Short mmCIF file of C-alpha atoms and ligand atoms in Angstrom, two decimals:
data_model
loop_
_atom_site.label_atom_id
_atom_site.label_comp_id
_atom_site.label_asym_id
_atom_site.label_seq_id
_atom_site.Cartn_x
_atom_site.Cartn_y
_atom_site.Cartn_z
CA MET X 1 170.15 -81.40 83.10
CA GLY X 2 166.59 -82.09 84.15
CA THR X 3 164.27 -80.06 86.39
CA VAL X 4 161.41 -81.64 88.30
CA ASN X 5 158.49 -79.60 89.43
CA ALA X 6 158.89 -80.75 93.04
CA GLU X 7 158.02 -79.56 96.59
CA PRO X 8 159.15 -77.32 98.16
CA TYR X 9 160.79 -75.94 94.97
CA PRO X 10 162.16 -77.31 91.64
CA TYR X 11 164.73 -80.12 91.85
CA THR X 12 167.54 -80.04 89.25
CA PHE X 13 169.54 -83.15 88.40
CA GLU X 14 171.89 -84.61 85.81
CA PRO X 15 170.81 -88.16 84.90
CA ALA X 16 174.41 -89.45 84.55
CA LYS X 17 175.14 -88.35 88.11
CA THR X 18 171.85 -89.59 89.58
CA ALA X 19 170.84 -92.95 91.01
CA LEU X 20 167.41 -94.34 91.90
CA ILE X 21 167.40 -96.32 95.16
CA VAL X 22 164.45 -98.67 95.50
CA ILE X 23 164.20 -99.53 99.14
CA ASP X 24 163.11 -102.93 100.47
CA MET X 25 160.39 -103.89 97.99
CA GLN X 26 160.50 -107.41 99.46
CA ARG X 27 158.01 -110.22 99.33
CA ASP X 28 157.86 -110.43 103.15
CA PHE X 29 156.67 -106.78 103.41
CA ILE X 30 154.29 -106.84 100.44
CA GLU X 31 152.86 -110.28 99.58
CA PRO X 32 149.98 -112.16 101.27
CA GLY X 33 151.22 -114.60 103.84
CA GLY X 34 154.42 -112.68 104.36
CA PHE X 35 155.85 -111.21 107.54
CA GLY X 36 154.01 -107.90 107.17
CA ASP X 37 150.74 -109.72 106.60
CA THR X 38 151.18 -111.98 109.61
CA LEU X 39 151.70 -108.88 111.78
CA GLY X 40 148.23 -107.72 110.72
CA ASN X 41 149.37 -104.88 108.47
CA ASN X 42 147.36 -103.78 105.39
CA ILE X 43 149.79 -105.05 102.77
CA GLY X 44 147.38 -103.92 100.07
CA LEU X 45 148.65 -100.40 100.61
CA LEU X 46 152.21 -101.45 99.77
CA ALA X 47 151.30 -103.73 96.96
CA ALA X 48 149.45 -100.85 95.29
CA ILE X 49 152.65 -98.94 94.51
CA VAL X 50 154.32 -101.84 92.70
CA PRO X 51 153.11 -100.79 89.17
CA THR X 52 154.13 -97.13 89.68
CA THR X 53 157.52 -98.25 91.11
CA ARG X 54 158.00 -100.45 88.04
CA LYS X 55 157.22 -97.49 85.72
CA LEU X 56 159.71 -95.36 87.69
CA ILE X 57 162.46 -98.05 87.45
CA GLU X 58 161.84 -98.43 83.74
CA ALA X 59 161.89 -94.71 83.11
CA CYS X 60 165.17 -94.39 84.97
CA ARG X 61 166.72 -97.26 82.97
CA ARG X 62 165.62 -95.54 79.74
CA HIS X 63 167.00 -92.17 80.71
CA GLY X 64 170.42 -93.15 81.95
CA VAL X 65 169.72 -93.01 85.76
CA ARG X 66 171.48 -95.81 87.52
CA VAL X 67 169.07 -98.13 89.40
CA MET X 68 169.96 -99.71 92.75
CA HIS X 69 167.90 -101.82 95.12
CA THR X 70 168.07 -102.63 98.83
CA ARG X 71 166.88 -105.53 100.96
CA GLU X 72 166.64 -105.55 104.73
CA ALA X 73 168.29 -108.84 105.61
CA HIS X 74 170.44 -110.52 108.25
CA ARG X 75 172.98 -113.35 108.16
CA SER X 76 171.52 -116.77 108.75
CA ASP X 77 173.53 -117.04 112.01
CA LEU X 78 172.01 -113.66 113.14
CA THR X 79 175.46 -112.38 114.23
CA ASP X 80 174.64 -109.06 112.52
CA CYS X 81 171.27 -108.67 114.27
CA PRO X 82 171.35 -106.66 117.43
CA PRO X 83 169.45 -108.57 120.16
CA ALA X 84 167.49 -105.35 120.78
CA LYS X 85 166.15 -105.45 117.22
CA ARG X 86 165.16 -109.12 117.54
CA THR X 87 163.41 -108.92 120.91
CA ARG X 88 161.79 -105.47 120.94
CA GLY X 89 158.06 -105.40 121.04
CA ASN X 90 157.70 -109.10 121.95
CA PRO X 91 156.36 -110.04 118.48
CA SER X 92 154.80 -113.44 117.75
CA LEU X 93 157.44 -113.96 115.02
CA ARG X 94 160.98 -112.74 115.49
CA ILE X 95 163.76 -112.18 112.93
CA GLY X 96 165.14 -115.60 112.08
CA ASP X 97 161.98 -117.47 112.94
CA ALA X 98 160.27 -119.66 110.30
CA GLY X 99 157.57 -117.68 108.47
CA ALA X 100 155.33 -118.60 105.58
CA MET X 101 158.08 -117.66 103.07
CA GLY X 102 161.10 -118.94 104.96
CA ARG X 103 163.03 -117.45 107.85
CA ILE X 104 161.99 -113.84 108.60
CA LEU X 105 164.45 -111.15 107.25
CA ILE X 106 167.20 -113.70 106.55
CA ASP X 107 169.30 -113.23 103.41
CA GLY X 108 168.57 -115.89 100.76
CA GLU X 109 165.15 -116.89 102.07
CA PRO X 110 162.24 -116.67 99.58
CA GLY X 111 160.40 -113.97 101.50
CA ASN X 112 163.53 -111.83 101.53
CA ASP X 113 163.53 -111.54 97.76
CA ILE X 114 162.45 -108.46 95.91
CA VAL X 115 158.96 -108.93 94.39
CA ALA X 116 159.15 -110.44 90.92
CA GLU X 117 157.63 -107.39 89.13
CA LEU X 118 160.60 -105.27 90.38
CA ALA X 119 163.40 -107.80 89.90
CA PRO X 120 166.79 -106.13 89.59
CA LEU X 121 168.70 -106.45 86.30
CA PRO X 122 171.99 -108.31 86.63
CA ASP X 123 174.02 -105.10 86.52
CA GLU X 124 171.98 -103.28 89.19
CA PRO X 125 173.52 -103.33 92.67
CA VAL X 126 171.41 -104.89 95.46
CA ILE X 127 172.48 -103.55 98.82
CA VAL X 128 171.84 -106.05 101.61
CA LYS X 129 171.42 -104.00 104.72
CA PRO X 130 171.05 -105.10 108.37
CA GLY X 131 169.68 -101.76 109.51
CA LYS X 132 166.92 -99.34 108.50
CA GLY X 133 169.35 -96.97 106.74
CA ALA X 134 171.03 -98.29 103.56
CA PHE X 135 174.39 -96.61 104.37
CA TYR X 136 174.82 -98.38 107.74
CA ALA X 137 177.14 -101.40 107.49
CA THR X 138 177.00 -101.57 103.70
CA ALA X 139 179.14 -100.55 100.68
CA LEU X 140 176.49 -98.11 99.37
CA GLY X 141 178.55 -94.98 100.11
CA ASP X 142 181.58 -96.41 98.23
CA ILE X 143 179.46 -97.55 95.28
CA LEU X 144 177.92 -94.11 94.87
CA ARG X 145 181.31 -92.37 95.21
CA LEU X 146 182.96 -94.61 92.67
CA GLN X 147 180.16 -93.92 90.23
CA GLY X 148 180.27 -90.16 90.70
CA ILE X 149 176.71 -89.98 91.94
CA THR X 150 175.60 -86.66 93.45
CA HIS X 151 171.79 -86.90 93.29
CA LEU X 152 169.54 -89.66 94.56
CA LEU X 153 165.89 -90.50 93.73
CA PHE X 154 164.09 -92.63 96.31
CA ALA X 155 161.22 -95.13 96.18
CA GLY X 156 160.10 -98.11 98.29
CA VAL X 157 158.84 -99.03 101.73
CA THR X 158 158.21 -98.01 104.29
CA THR X 159 158.16 -94.23 103.86
CA GLU X 160 158.77 -93.30 107.51
CA VAL X 161 161.15 -96.16 108.44
CA CYS X 162 163.76 -97.41 105.91
CA VAL X 163 163.07 -94.80 103.18
CA GLN X 164 163.21 -91.76 105.49
CA THR X 165 166.19 -93.16 107.46
CA THR X 166 168.20 -93.68 104.24
CA MET X 167 167.25 -90.24 102.94
CA ARG X 168 168.44 -88.67 106.13
CA GLU X 169 171.76 -90.61 105.93
CA ALA X 170 172.16 -89.52 102.32
CA ASN X 171 171.34 -85.89 103.13
CA ASP X 172 174.04 -85.85 105.83
CA ARG X 173 176.52 -87.18 103.28
CA GLY X 174 175.75 -84.31 100.90
CA TYR X 175 173.42 -85.98 98.36
CA GLU X 176 170.58 -84.06 96.81
CA CYS X 177 167.54 -86.28 97.46
CA LEU X 178 164.11 -86.52 95.78
CA LEU X 179 161.39 -88.89 97.03
CA ILE X 180 158.92 -90.09 94.41
CA GLU X 181 155.61 -89.70 96.27
CA ASP X 182 153.51 -92.37 94.51
CA ALA X 183 156.33 -94.92 94.56
CA THR X 184 156.62 -95.05 98.33
CA GLU X 185 154.18 -96.27 100.98
CA SER X 186 153.63 -97.02 104.59
CA TYR X 187 151.31 -99.42 106.40
CA PHE X 188 150.13 -96.16 108.09
CA PRO X 189 148.95 -93.48 105.59
CA GLU X 190 149.25 -90.68 108.24
CA PHE X 191 152.95 -91.64 108.77
CA LYS X 192 153.61 -91.35 105.00
CA ARG X 193 152.00 -87.93 104.94
CA ALA X 194 153.96 -86.77 107.96
CA ALA X 195 157.22 -88.22 106.69
CA MET X 196 156.89 -86.40 103.38
CA GLU X 197 156.13 -83.10 105.17
CA MET X 198 159.17 -83.59 107.42
CA ILE X 199 161.44 -84.24 104.44
CA ARG X 200 160.51 -81.13 102.52
CA ALA X 201 160.01 -78.75 105.54
CA GLN X 202 162.17 -75.72 106.14
CA GLY X 203 163.23 -75.38 102.46
CA ALA X 204 163.93 -79.13 101.82
CA ILE X 205 165.73 -79.83 105.07
CA VAL X 206 166.07 -83.49 104.04
CA GLY X 207 165.10 -83.27 100.39
CA TRP X 208 162.34 -82.85 97.81
CA THR X 209 159.16 -84.84 96.95
CA ALA X 210 157.33 -85.08 93.65
CA PRO X 211 154.98 -87.55 91.84
CA LEU X 212 156.32 -89.82 89.15
CA ALA X 213 154.50 -87.75 86.50
CA ALA X 214 156.65 -84.73 87.36
CA LEU X 215 159.86 -86.78 86.94
CA GLU X 216 158.54 -88.15 83.61
CA LYS X 217 157.87 -84.61 82.46
CA ALA X 218 161.48 -83.65 83.31
CA PHE X 219 162.73 -86.69 81.37
CA ALA X 220 160.62 -85.65 78.37
CA VAL X 221 162.36 -82.28 77.98
CA PRO X 222 165.21 -82.66 75.47
CA ALA X 223 168.62 -82.25 77.09
C1 C5J J 301 160.77 -102.01 108.34
C2 C5J J 301 161.31 -101.06 106.23
N1 C5J J 301 161.14 -102.96 109.17
N2 C5J J 301 161.74 -101.40 105.02
N3 C5J J 301 161.49 -102.00 107.23
O1 C5J J 301 159.83 -101.28 108.59
O2 C5J J 301 160.84 -99.95 106.44
#
């Protein structure tokens, strides 16, 4: 059993029943010339968490916490993409259009890949999700249940969109959720701050937050 010095109070977990879910660390959101960049976002903010996220993944692998990854992606024929998602906001590039790294948010395109530094190992599930939440229209719930997972650690981008949505879905399904503060980021720093406050408000109404160092400390305590 490990205990993390988290907010709003200590978070206790058993590594064998815990999974790390790394959300959407995809080239198109993070790398120069990708979708996020072409929309005028400051991708440097997201790129800055790659080294910490890598350390987090490696620590989880070493300490027996299952690692899983997600990618936001649609079928190449777009039949799983609601027209409302594709057209909203009247963007210059829509889902399925040709971007600098292939078609935007389409499964199998180069830009849809997870950044090389965080490449999943062959035995780590990659959940391909058409929505913001990783439970919607995916096998994630079944995968976690079959593995006896009760606790989830979260990292990835963006904090207030896909990360927070997935944490809320997980919370409603009974999982105890901890967000690693320095392994998540938003294009909008004030949204990250607000999302973290919302998550841990009212006695961890959605879950807990803690920096990677606090998790590493918990791992360092002999079982
Ligand atoms: C979007 C995400 N579209 N991973 N995705 O913001 O948060």
